Structures are given as C-alpha cells and as structure tokens.
Short mmCIF file of C-alpha atoms and ligand atoms in Angstrom, two decimals:
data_model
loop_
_atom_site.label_atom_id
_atom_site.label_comp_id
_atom_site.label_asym_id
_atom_site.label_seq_id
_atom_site.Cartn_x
_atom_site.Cartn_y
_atom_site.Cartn_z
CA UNK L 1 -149.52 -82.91 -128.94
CA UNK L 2 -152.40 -80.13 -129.19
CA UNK L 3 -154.29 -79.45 -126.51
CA UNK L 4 -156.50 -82.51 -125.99
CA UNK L 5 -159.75 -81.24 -124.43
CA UNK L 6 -160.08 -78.85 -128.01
CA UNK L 7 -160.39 -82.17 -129.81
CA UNK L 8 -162.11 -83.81 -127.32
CA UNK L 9 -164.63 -81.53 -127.63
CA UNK L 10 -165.04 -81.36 -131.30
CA UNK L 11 -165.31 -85.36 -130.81
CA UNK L 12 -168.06 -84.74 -128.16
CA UNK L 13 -171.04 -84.79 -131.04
CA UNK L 14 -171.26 -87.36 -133.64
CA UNK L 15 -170.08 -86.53 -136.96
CA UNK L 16 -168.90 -87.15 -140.44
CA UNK L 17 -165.29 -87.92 -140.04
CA UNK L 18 -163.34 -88.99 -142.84
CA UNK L 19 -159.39 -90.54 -142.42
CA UNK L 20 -157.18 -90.01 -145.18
CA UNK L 21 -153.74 -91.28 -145.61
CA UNK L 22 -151.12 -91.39 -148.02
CA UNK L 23 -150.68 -92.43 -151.37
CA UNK L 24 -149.17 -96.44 -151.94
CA UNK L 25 -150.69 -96.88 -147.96
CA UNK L 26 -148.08 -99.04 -146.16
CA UNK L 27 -148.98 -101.11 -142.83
CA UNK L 28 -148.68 -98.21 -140.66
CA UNK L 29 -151.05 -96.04 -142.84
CA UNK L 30 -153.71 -98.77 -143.38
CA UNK L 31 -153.20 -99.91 -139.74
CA UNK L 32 -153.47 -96.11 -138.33
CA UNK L 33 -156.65 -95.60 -140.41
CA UNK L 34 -158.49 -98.27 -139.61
CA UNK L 35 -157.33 -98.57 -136.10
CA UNK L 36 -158.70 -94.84 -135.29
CA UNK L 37 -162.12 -95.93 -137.26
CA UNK L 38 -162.51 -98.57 -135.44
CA UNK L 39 -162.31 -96.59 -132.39
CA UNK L 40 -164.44 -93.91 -133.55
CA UNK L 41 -166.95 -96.07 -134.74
CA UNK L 42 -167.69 -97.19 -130.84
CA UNK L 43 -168.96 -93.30 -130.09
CA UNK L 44 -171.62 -93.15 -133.23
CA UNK L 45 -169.33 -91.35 -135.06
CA UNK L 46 -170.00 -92.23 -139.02
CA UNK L 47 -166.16 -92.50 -139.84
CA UNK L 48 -165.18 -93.30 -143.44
CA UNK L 49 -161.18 -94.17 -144.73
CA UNK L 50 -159.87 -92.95 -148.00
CA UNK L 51 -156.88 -93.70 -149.46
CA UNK L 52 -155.23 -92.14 -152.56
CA UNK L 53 -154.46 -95.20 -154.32
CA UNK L 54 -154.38 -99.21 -153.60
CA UNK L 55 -153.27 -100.93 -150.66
CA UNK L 56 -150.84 -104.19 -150.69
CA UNK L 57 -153.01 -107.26 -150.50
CA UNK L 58 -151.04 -108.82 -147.84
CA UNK L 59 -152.97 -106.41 -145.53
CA UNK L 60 -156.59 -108.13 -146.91
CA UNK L 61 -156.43 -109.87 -143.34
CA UNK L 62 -157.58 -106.97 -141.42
CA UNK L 63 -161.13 -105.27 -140.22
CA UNK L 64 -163.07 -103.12 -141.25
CA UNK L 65 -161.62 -103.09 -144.92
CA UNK L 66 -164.81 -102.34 -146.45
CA UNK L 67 -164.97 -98.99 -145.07
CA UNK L 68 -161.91 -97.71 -147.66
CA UNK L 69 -162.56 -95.73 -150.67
CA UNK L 70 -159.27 -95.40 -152.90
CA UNK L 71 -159.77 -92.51 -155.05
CA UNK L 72 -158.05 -94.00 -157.63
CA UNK L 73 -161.02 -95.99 -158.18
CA UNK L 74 -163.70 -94.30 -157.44
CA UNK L 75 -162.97 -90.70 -157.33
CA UNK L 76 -167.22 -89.26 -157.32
CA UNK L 77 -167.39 -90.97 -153.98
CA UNK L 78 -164.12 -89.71 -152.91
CA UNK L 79 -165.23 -86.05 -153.33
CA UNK L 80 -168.69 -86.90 -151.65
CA UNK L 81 -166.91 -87.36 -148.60
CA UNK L 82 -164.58 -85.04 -148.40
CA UNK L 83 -167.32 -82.49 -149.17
CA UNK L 84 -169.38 -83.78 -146.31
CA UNK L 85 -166.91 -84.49 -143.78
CA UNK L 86 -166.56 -82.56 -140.34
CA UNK L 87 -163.75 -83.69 -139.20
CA UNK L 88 -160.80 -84.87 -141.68
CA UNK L 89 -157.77 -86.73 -139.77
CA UNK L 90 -154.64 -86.70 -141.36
CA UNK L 91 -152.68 -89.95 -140.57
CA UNK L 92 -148.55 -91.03 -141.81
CA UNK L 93 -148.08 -88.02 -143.66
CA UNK L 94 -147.45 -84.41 -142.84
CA UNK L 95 -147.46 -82.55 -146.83
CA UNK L 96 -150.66 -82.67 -148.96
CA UNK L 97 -148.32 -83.59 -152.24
CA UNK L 98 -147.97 -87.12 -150.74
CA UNK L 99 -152.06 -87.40 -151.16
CA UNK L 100 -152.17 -86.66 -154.58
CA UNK L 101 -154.78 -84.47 -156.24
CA UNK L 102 -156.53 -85.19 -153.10
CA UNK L 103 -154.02 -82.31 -151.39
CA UNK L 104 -156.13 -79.42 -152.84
CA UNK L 105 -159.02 -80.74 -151.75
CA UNK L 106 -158.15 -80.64 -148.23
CA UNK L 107 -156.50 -77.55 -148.11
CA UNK L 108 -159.59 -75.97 -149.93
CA UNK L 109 -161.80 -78.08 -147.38
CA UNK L 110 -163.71 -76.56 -144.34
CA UNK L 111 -163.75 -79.20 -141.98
CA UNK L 112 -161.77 -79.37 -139.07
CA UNK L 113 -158.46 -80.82 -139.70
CA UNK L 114 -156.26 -83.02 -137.33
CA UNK L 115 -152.83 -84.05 -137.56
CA UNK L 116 -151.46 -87.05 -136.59
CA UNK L 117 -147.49 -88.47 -138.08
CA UNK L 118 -144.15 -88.75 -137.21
CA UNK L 119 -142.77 -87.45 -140.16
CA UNK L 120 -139.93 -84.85 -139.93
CA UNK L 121 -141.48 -81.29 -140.88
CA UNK L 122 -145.39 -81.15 -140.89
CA UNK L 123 -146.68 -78.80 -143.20
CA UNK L 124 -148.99 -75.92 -141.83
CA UNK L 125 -152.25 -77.05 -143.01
CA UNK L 126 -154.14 -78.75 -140.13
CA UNK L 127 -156.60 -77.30 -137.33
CA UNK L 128 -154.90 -79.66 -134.41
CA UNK L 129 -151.24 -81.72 -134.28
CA UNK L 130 -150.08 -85.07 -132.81
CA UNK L 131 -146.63 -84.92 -134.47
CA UNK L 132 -144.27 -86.36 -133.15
CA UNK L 133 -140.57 -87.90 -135.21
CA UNK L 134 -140.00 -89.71 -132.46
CA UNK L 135 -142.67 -91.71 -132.59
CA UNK L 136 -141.83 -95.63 -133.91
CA UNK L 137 -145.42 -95.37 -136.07
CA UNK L 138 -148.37 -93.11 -136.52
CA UNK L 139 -150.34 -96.16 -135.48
CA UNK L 140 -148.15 -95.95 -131.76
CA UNK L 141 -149.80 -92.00 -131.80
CA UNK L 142 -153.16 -93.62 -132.40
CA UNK L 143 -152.71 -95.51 -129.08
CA UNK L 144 -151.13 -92.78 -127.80
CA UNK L 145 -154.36 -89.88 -128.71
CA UNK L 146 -156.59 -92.78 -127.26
CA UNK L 147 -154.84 -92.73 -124.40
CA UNK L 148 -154.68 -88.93 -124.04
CA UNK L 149 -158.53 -88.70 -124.51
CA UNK L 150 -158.84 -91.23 -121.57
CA UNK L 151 -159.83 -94.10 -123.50
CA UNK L 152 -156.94 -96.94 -123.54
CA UNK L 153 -156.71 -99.99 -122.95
CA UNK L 154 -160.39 -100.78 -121.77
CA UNK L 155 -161.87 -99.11 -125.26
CA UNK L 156 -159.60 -100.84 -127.46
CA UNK L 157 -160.23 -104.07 -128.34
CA UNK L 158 -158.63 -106.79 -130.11
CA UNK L 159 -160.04 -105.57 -133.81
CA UNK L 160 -158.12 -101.93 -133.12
CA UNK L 161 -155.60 -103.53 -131.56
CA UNK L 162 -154.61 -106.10 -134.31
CA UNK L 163 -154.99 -102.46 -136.74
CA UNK L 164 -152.19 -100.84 -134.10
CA UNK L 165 -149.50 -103.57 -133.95
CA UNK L 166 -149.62 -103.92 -137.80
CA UNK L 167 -148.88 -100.67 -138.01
CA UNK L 168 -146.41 -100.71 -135.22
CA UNK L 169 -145.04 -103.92 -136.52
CA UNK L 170 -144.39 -103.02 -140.40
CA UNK L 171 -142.65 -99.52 -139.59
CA UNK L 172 -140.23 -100.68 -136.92
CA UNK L 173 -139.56 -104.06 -139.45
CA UNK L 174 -140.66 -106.26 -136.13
CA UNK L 175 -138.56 -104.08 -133.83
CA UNK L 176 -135.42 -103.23 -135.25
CA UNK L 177 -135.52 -99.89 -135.88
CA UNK L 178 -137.38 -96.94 -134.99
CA UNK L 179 -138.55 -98.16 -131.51
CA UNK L 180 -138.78 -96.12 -128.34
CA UNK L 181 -139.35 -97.13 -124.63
CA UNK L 182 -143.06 -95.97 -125.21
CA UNK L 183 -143.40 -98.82 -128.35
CA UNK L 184 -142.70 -101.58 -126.21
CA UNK L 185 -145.33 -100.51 -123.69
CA UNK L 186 -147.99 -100.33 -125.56
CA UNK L 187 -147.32 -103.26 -127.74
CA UNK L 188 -147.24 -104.81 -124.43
CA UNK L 189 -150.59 -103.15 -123.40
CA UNK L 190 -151.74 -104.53 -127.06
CA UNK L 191 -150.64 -108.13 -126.41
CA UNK L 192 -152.65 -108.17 -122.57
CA UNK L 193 -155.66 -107.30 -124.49
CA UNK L 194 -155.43 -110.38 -126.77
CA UNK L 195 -153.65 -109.15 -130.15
CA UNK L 196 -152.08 -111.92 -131.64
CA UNK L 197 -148.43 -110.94 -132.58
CA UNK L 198 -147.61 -114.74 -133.98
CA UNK L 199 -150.42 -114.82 -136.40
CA UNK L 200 -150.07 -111.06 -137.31
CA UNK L 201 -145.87 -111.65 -138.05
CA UNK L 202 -147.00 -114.71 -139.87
CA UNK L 203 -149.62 -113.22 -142.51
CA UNK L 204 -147.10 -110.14 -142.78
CA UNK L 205 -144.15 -111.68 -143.37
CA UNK L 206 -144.67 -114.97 -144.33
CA UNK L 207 -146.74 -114.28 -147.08
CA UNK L 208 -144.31 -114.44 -150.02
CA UNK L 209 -145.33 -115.59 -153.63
CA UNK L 210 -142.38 -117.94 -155.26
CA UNK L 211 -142.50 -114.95 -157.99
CA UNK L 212 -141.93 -112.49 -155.52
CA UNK L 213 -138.82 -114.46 -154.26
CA UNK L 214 -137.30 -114.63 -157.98
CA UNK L 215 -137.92 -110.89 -158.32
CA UNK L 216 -135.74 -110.04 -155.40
CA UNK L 217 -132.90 -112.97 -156.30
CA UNK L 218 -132.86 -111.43 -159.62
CA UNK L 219 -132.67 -107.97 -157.71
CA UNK L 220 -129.74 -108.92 -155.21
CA UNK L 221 -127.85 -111.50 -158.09
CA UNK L 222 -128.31 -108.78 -160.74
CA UNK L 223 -129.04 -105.04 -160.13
CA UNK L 224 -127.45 -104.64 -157.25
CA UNK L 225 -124.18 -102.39 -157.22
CA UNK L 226 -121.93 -102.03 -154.14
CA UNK L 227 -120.05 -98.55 -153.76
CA UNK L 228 -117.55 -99.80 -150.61
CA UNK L 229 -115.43 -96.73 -150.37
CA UNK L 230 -119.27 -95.00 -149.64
CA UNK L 231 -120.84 -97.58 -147.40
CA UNK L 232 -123.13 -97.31 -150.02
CA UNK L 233 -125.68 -99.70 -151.99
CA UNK L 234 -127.65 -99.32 -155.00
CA UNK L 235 -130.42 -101.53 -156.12
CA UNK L 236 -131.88 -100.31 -159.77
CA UNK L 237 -135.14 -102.10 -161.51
CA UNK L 238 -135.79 -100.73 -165.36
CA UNK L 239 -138.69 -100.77 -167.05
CA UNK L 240 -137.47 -103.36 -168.76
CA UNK L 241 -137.35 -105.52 -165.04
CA UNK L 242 -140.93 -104.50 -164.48
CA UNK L 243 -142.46 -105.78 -167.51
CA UNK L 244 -140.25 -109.17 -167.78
CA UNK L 245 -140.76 -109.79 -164.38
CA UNK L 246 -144.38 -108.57 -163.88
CA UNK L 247 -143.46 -106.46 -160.99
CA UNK L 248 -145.90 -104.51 -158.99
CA UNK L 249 -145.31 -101.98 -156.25
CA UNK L 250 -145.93 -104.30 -153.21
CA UNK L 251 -143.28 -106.91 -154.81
CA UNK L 252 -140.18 -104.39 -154.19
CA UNK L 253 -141.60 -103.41 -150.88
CA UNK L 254 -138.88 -103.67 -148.46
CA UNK L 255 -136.54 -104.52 -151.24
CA UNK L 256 -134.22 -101.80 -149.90
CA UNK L 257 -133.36 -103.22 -146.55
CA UNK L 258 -131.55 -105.96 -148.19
CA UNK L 259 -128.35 -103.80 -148.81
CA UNK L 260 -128.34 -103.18 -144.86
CA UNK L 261 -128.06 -106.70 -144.31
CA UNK L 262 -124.55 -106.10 -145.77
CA UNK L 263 -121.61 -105.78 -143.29
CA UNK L 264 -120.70 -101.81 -143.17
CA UNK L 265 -123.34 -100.94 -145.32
CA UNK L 266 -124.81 -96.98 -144.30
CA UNK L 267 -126.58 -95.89 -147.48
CA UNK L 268 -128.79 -98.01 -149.32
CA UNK L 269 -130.75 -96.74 -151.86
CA UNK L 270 -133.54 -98.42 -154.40
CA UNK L 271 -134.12 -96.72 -157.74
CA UNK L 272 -136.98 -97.90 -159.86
CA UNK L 273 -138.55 -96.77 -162.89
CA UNK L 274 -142.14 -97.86 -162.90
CA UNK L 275 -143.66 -98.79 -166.24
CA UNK L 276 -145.16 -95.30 -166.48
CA UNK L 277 -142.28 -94.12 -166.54
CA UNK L 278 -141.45 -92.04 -163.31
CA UNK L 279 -138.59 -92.04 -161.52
CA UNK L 280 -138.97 -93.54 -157.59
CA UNK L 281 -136.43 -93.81 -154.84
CA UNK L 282 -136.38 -94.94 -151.27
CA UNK L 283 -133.45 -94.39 -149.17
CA UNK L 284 -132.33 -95.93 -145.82
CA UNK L 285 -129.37 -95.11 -143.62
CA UNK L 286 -127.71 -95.50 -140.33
CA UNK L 287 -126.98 -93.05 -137.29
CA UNK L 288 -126.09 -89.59 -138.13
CA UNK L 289 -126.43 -90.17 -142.29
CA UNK L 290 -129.64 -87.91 -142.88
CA UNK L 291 -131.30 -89.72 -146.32
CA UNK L 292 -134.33 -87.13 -145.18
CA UNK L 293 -131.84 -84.67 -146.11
CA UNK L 294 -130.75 -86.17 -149.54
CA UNK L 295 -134.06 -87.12 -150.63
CA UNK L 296 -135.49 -82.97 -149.50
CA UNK L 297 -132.58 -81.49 -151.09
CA UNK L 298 -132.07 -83.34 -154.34
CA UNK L 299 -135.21 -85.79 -155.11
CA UNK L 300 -138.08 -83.86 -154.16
CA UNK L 301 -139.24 -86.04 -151.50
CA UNK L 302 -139.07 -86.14 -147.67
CA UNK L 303 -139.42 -88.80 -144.64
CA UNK L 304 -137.16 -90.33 -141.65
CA UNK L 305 -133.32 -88.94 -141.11
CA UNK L 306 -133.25 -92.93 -141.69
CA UNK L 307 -135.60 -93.86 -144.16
CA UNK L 308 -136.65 -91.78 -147.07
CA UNK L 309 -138.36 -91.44 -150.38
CA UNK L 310 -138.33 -89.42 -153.30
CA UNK L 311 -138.96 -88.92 -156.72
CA UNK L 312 -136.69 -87.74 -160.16
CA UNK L 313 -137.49 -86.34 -163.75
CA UNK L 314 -134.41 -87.58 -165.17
CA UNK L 315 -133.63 -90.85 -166.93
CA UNK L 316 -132.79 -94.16 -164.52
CA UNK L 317 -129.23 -93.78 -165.35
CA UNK L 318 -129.02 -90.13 -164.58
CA UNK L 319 -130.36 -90.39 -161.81
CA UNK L 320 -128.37 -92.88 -160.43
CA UNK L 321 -125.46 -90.58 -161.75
CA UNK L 322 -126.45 -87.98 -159.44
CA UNK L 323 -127.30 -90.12 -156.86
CA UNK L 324 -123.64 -91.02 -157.12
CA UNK L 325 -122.45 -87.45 -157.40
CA UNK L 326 -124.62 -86.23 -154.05
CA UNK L 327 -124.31 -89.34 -151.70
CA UNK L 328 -120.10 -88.09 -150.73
CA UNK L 329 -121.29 -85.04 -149.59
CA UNK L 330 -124.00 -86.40 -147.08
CA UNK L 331 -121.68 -89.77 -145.93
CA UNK L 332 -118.52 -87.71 -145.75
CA UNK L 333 -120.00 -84.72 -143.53
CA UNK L 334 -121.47 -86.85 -141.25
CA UNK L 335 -117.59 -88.44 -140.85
CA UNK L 336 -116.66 -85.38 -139.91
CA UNK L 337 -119.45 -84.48 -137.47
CA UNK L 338 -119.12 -87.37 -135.94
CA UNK L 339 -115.41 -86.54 -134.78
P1 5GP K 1 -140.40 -96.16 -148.64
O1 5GP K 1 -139.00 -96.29 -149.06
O2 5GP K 1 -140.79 -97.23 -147.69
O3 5GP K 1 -141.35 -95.97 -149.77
O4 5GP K 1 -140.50 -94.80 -147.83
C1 5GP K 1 -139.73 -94.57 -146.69
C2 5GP K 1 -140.20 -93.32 -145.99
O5 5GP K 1 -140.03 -92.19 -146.83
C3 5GP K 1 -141.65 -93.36 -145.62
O6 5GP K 1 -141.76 -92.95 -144.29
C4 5GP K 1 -142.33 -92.38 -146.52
O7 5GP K 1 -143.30 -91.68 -145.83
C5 5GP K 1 -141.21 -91.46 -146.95
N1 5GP K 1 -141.38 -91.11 -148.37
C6 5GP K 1 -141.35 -91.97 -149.42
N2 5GP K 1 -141.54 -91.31 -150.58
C7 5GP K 1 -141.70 -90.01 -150.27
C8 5GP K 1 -141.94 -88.81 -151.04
O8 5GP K 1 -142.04 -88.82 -152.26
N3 5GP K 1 -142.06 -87.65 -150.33
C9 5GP K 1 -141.94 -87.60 -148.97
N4 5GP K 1 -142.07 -86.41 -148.35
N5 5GP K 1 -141.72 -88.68 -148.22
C10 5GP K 1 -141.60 -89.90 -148.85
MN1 MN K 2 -145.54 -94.45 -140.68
#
C-alpha cells in the first residue's frame, strides 16, 4: 500500500469521486464499488459508480444500486463523470483494456487516480496503489484502506458491510480458495457488526432459475471433455448452445468450477463463443499450475496464477486445438518444478 496520509489528504475536502470497475462486474467488483461509496458517501463526498457493462441480477439485493451508471447504456452520462471527477478509484482490475473504451478515457483523464486490486501485474497508470495478489478480494482491500485511514469497524456499517462480504464471499466461492489469515478477520469483524452471512449465501447462491440448472446439465452431460493424462477439463458452449438454450453471461458464471469437483482434476478450462461471435475463456487451476501464465502468454488475457481469463480470434474449435497444444507445456513444467 501507498503511503496513506497522501490519500488521506486528497480525501480531506469533498469531491467528485467516481469508482469504476471492470467490464461483466462480478460480486467482488460490484461489492468493492459500492462498499467504498457507501463509505465515502458518510464524509460529503459526491461519489458516483460506473461500470463498463451490466451487472448479474442476482446482485439486485444490494444498496445503493441506483448510484451505477453502465456505460453500455448510457455512455453521455458516463463521460460527464469522468470529465468531472477528482478523484477516480480503480477497483478489481489493474489494465485499462479490461474497462473497455472507457481505458482511454482514464488514462487521458486528469483526476487523481487510485489503485486498488489483487490482480497479478498492475499496469502503471494510477496516482496511488493498494495492490496486493495476496489479497482473497479487492472488497477485503476496501476493509483493509478503511482500516488504514483509521476508520474500521465503527464507520462501517451493516449497508458497507453486506457490500464487503459479497465481495469477499463470491471471490473466495464461500471460503475455499483464495483466503488468507487477514479474510477471516475481517469477515469476522463484518459479522460483529451485524452482516448477515446466512441471508447473503442464500440470495447468492441459492438463487438458481430451473433454466439455469438445464443449461449447466446440458453443459456437464454434453460439452464437457475430460483430458486424464493432463488433469485437464474442457467445457465448450457454441453459438449454437447460446441461442438454443438462451444463455446469457451470468448463466455460465461459475460454470468452470464444476470440472474441479472432479477427482485429480488441475486444469479446467471453459471456452465459449458468445453469440457475437468472440471467443471467451476462463481458466482455473491448482497449486503451482500458473493459468495467469497460459491465459498472458497465449489468450491475451490475465488474472490469478489460479483463476484466469482470456480472449481468442480464432474459431471455437481452434481454439480449443491450441488450448490442447499449450496446456502440456504449463502442467508438465510445473511436474518438474515441483520435484
Ligand atoms: P472468470 O473466469 O471468472 O471470468 O475470470 C477469472 C479471473 O480472470 C478474474 O479474476 C478476472 O479478473 C480474470 N480475467 C478474466 N478475463 C480476463 C481478461 O480478458 N483479461 C485479464 N487480464 N484478466 C481476465
Ligand atoms: Mn476480485
């Protein structure tokens, strides 16, 4: 973390402060976002959200959603703000091509710029840094800068701190991976002050649509391809799947974990081509397997040394091919590494 007191001072006035995270928001970016707002809000700072594109509407439970502009929709606004922010804090990402058009913008921007992620390397563009990969969530270095500007627990209430665990909650997949002595303390600090974990779990995770549970049999029964001498898994969804099925994005979130639930599975990797056409992947691993590594160095895309993301310009099946052709080289070095 930056030096504290130089944005402690900056935060010393009111001002126009404007929280953008990254494209397809997850619970940690919507719950980081509007957890610092909230926050703000309480020093009569005139703090704004805006988000590159929509958020999942399992989130619709939380505060304070009124106060997010997706640019998507509504793009005139979108440059109002950024034109007449002061401050712009950058929350769950770390490279302005995750934000879309929106990237130039800020980098073209004169406001003051703050960092806060815990993705692997941050790109050189902000004023001020909380990055940290160690961190479980950016929404744990929300609690965390709170903390460090003297403000935590008494100035965090149950609103931010329902915004906090959400976060906490969807990026550690309730705890299983990702965590750190420090996320257990605060969701422990978060739970004295009243945040409801039950009802939070519930509306998160118990929130499926029967169509939603078809999709992913159909997924699992049909599109799923084990490679055993790899460790590996492959999930792939054509066109053709999103169209018959009526798939949107937030119906294949966390489609991907399914292969780990697979004995001796260390690779898993979802390929999707969305009706537009463009290649997506998201990669998860185990231990030493780097997928950050495989989705920097061959899909143009970036994360966790566990859970990545990327993008390709080839076909669905060629990019599965190379997928295929890449994966030995990452699984079989780390065999070796690892003695
Ligand atoms: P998911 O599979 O849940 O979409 O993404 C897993 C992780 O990979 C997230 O932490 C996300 O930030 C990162 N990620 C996903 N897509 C991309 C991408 O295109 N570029 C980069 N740099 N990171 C990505
Ligand atoms: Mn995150």
């Amino acid at each position: 973390m930056d030096d504290i007191s130089v944005i402690k001072s900056k935060l010393s006035v009111p001002s126009n402060i404007l929280i953008i995270t990254h494209r397809n928001p997850d619970g940690d970016a919507i719950g980081s976002s509007l957890g610092l707002k909230l926050f703000l809000d309480e020093f009569g700072h005139n703090c704004k959200v805006l988000m590159p594109s929509e958020f999942p509407v399992v989130f619709n439970y939380l505060p304070a959603l009124s106060s997010i502009t997706i640019f998507d929709n509504n793009q005139e606004e979108a440059r109002q703000m950024l034109t007449h922010a002061d401050i712009i804090f950058c929350l769950d990402f770390n490279g302005l091509d995750r934000i879309d058009p929106l990237g130039l913008e800020i980098s073209e921007s004169h406001a003051y710029k703050a960092m806060i992620d815990h993705h692997l390397d941050p790109e050189p563009f902000a004023d001020w840094y909380l990055s940290d990969v160690h961190a479980s969530s950016t929404s744990e270095l929300v609690y965390r800068f709170i903390e460090a500007l003297g403000h935590a627990p008494h100035m965090v209430n149950t609103d931010i701190g329902s915004c906090l665990f959400t976060g906490i909650l969807t990026d550690t997949g309730s705890f299983k991976y990702g965590t750190n002595p420090e996320v257990y303390r605060i969701a422990s600090e978060l739970k004295k002050i009243g945040v409801d974990d039950y009802d939070i779990n519930d509306k998160i995770f118990n929130s499926w649509t029967l169509r939603q549970m078809k999709i992913l049999g159909h997924a699992l029964r049909n599109r799923m391809e084990i490679l055993p001498e790899l460790n590996t898994g492959i999930i792939k969804l054509s066109k053709g799947d999103y169209l018959k099925y009526r798939i949107s994005r937030g119906d294949t979130e966390g489609l991907v974990n399914y292969i780990m639930m697979i004995k001796g599975m260390r690779v898993a990797a979802f390929v999707r081509e969305m009706p537009h056409g463009e290649i997506r992947l998201s990669f998860r691993s185990k231990g030493e397997i780097s997928v950050q590594e495989l989705a920097s160095q061959h899909f143009n895309g970036g994360g966790h040394k566990n859970a990545s993301g990327g993008s390709s310009k080839l076909s669905l099946d060629e990019t599965i091919q190379k997928l295929k052709d890449v994966i030995p080289q990452y699984v079989r070095l780390t065999d070796i590494s690892a003695g």
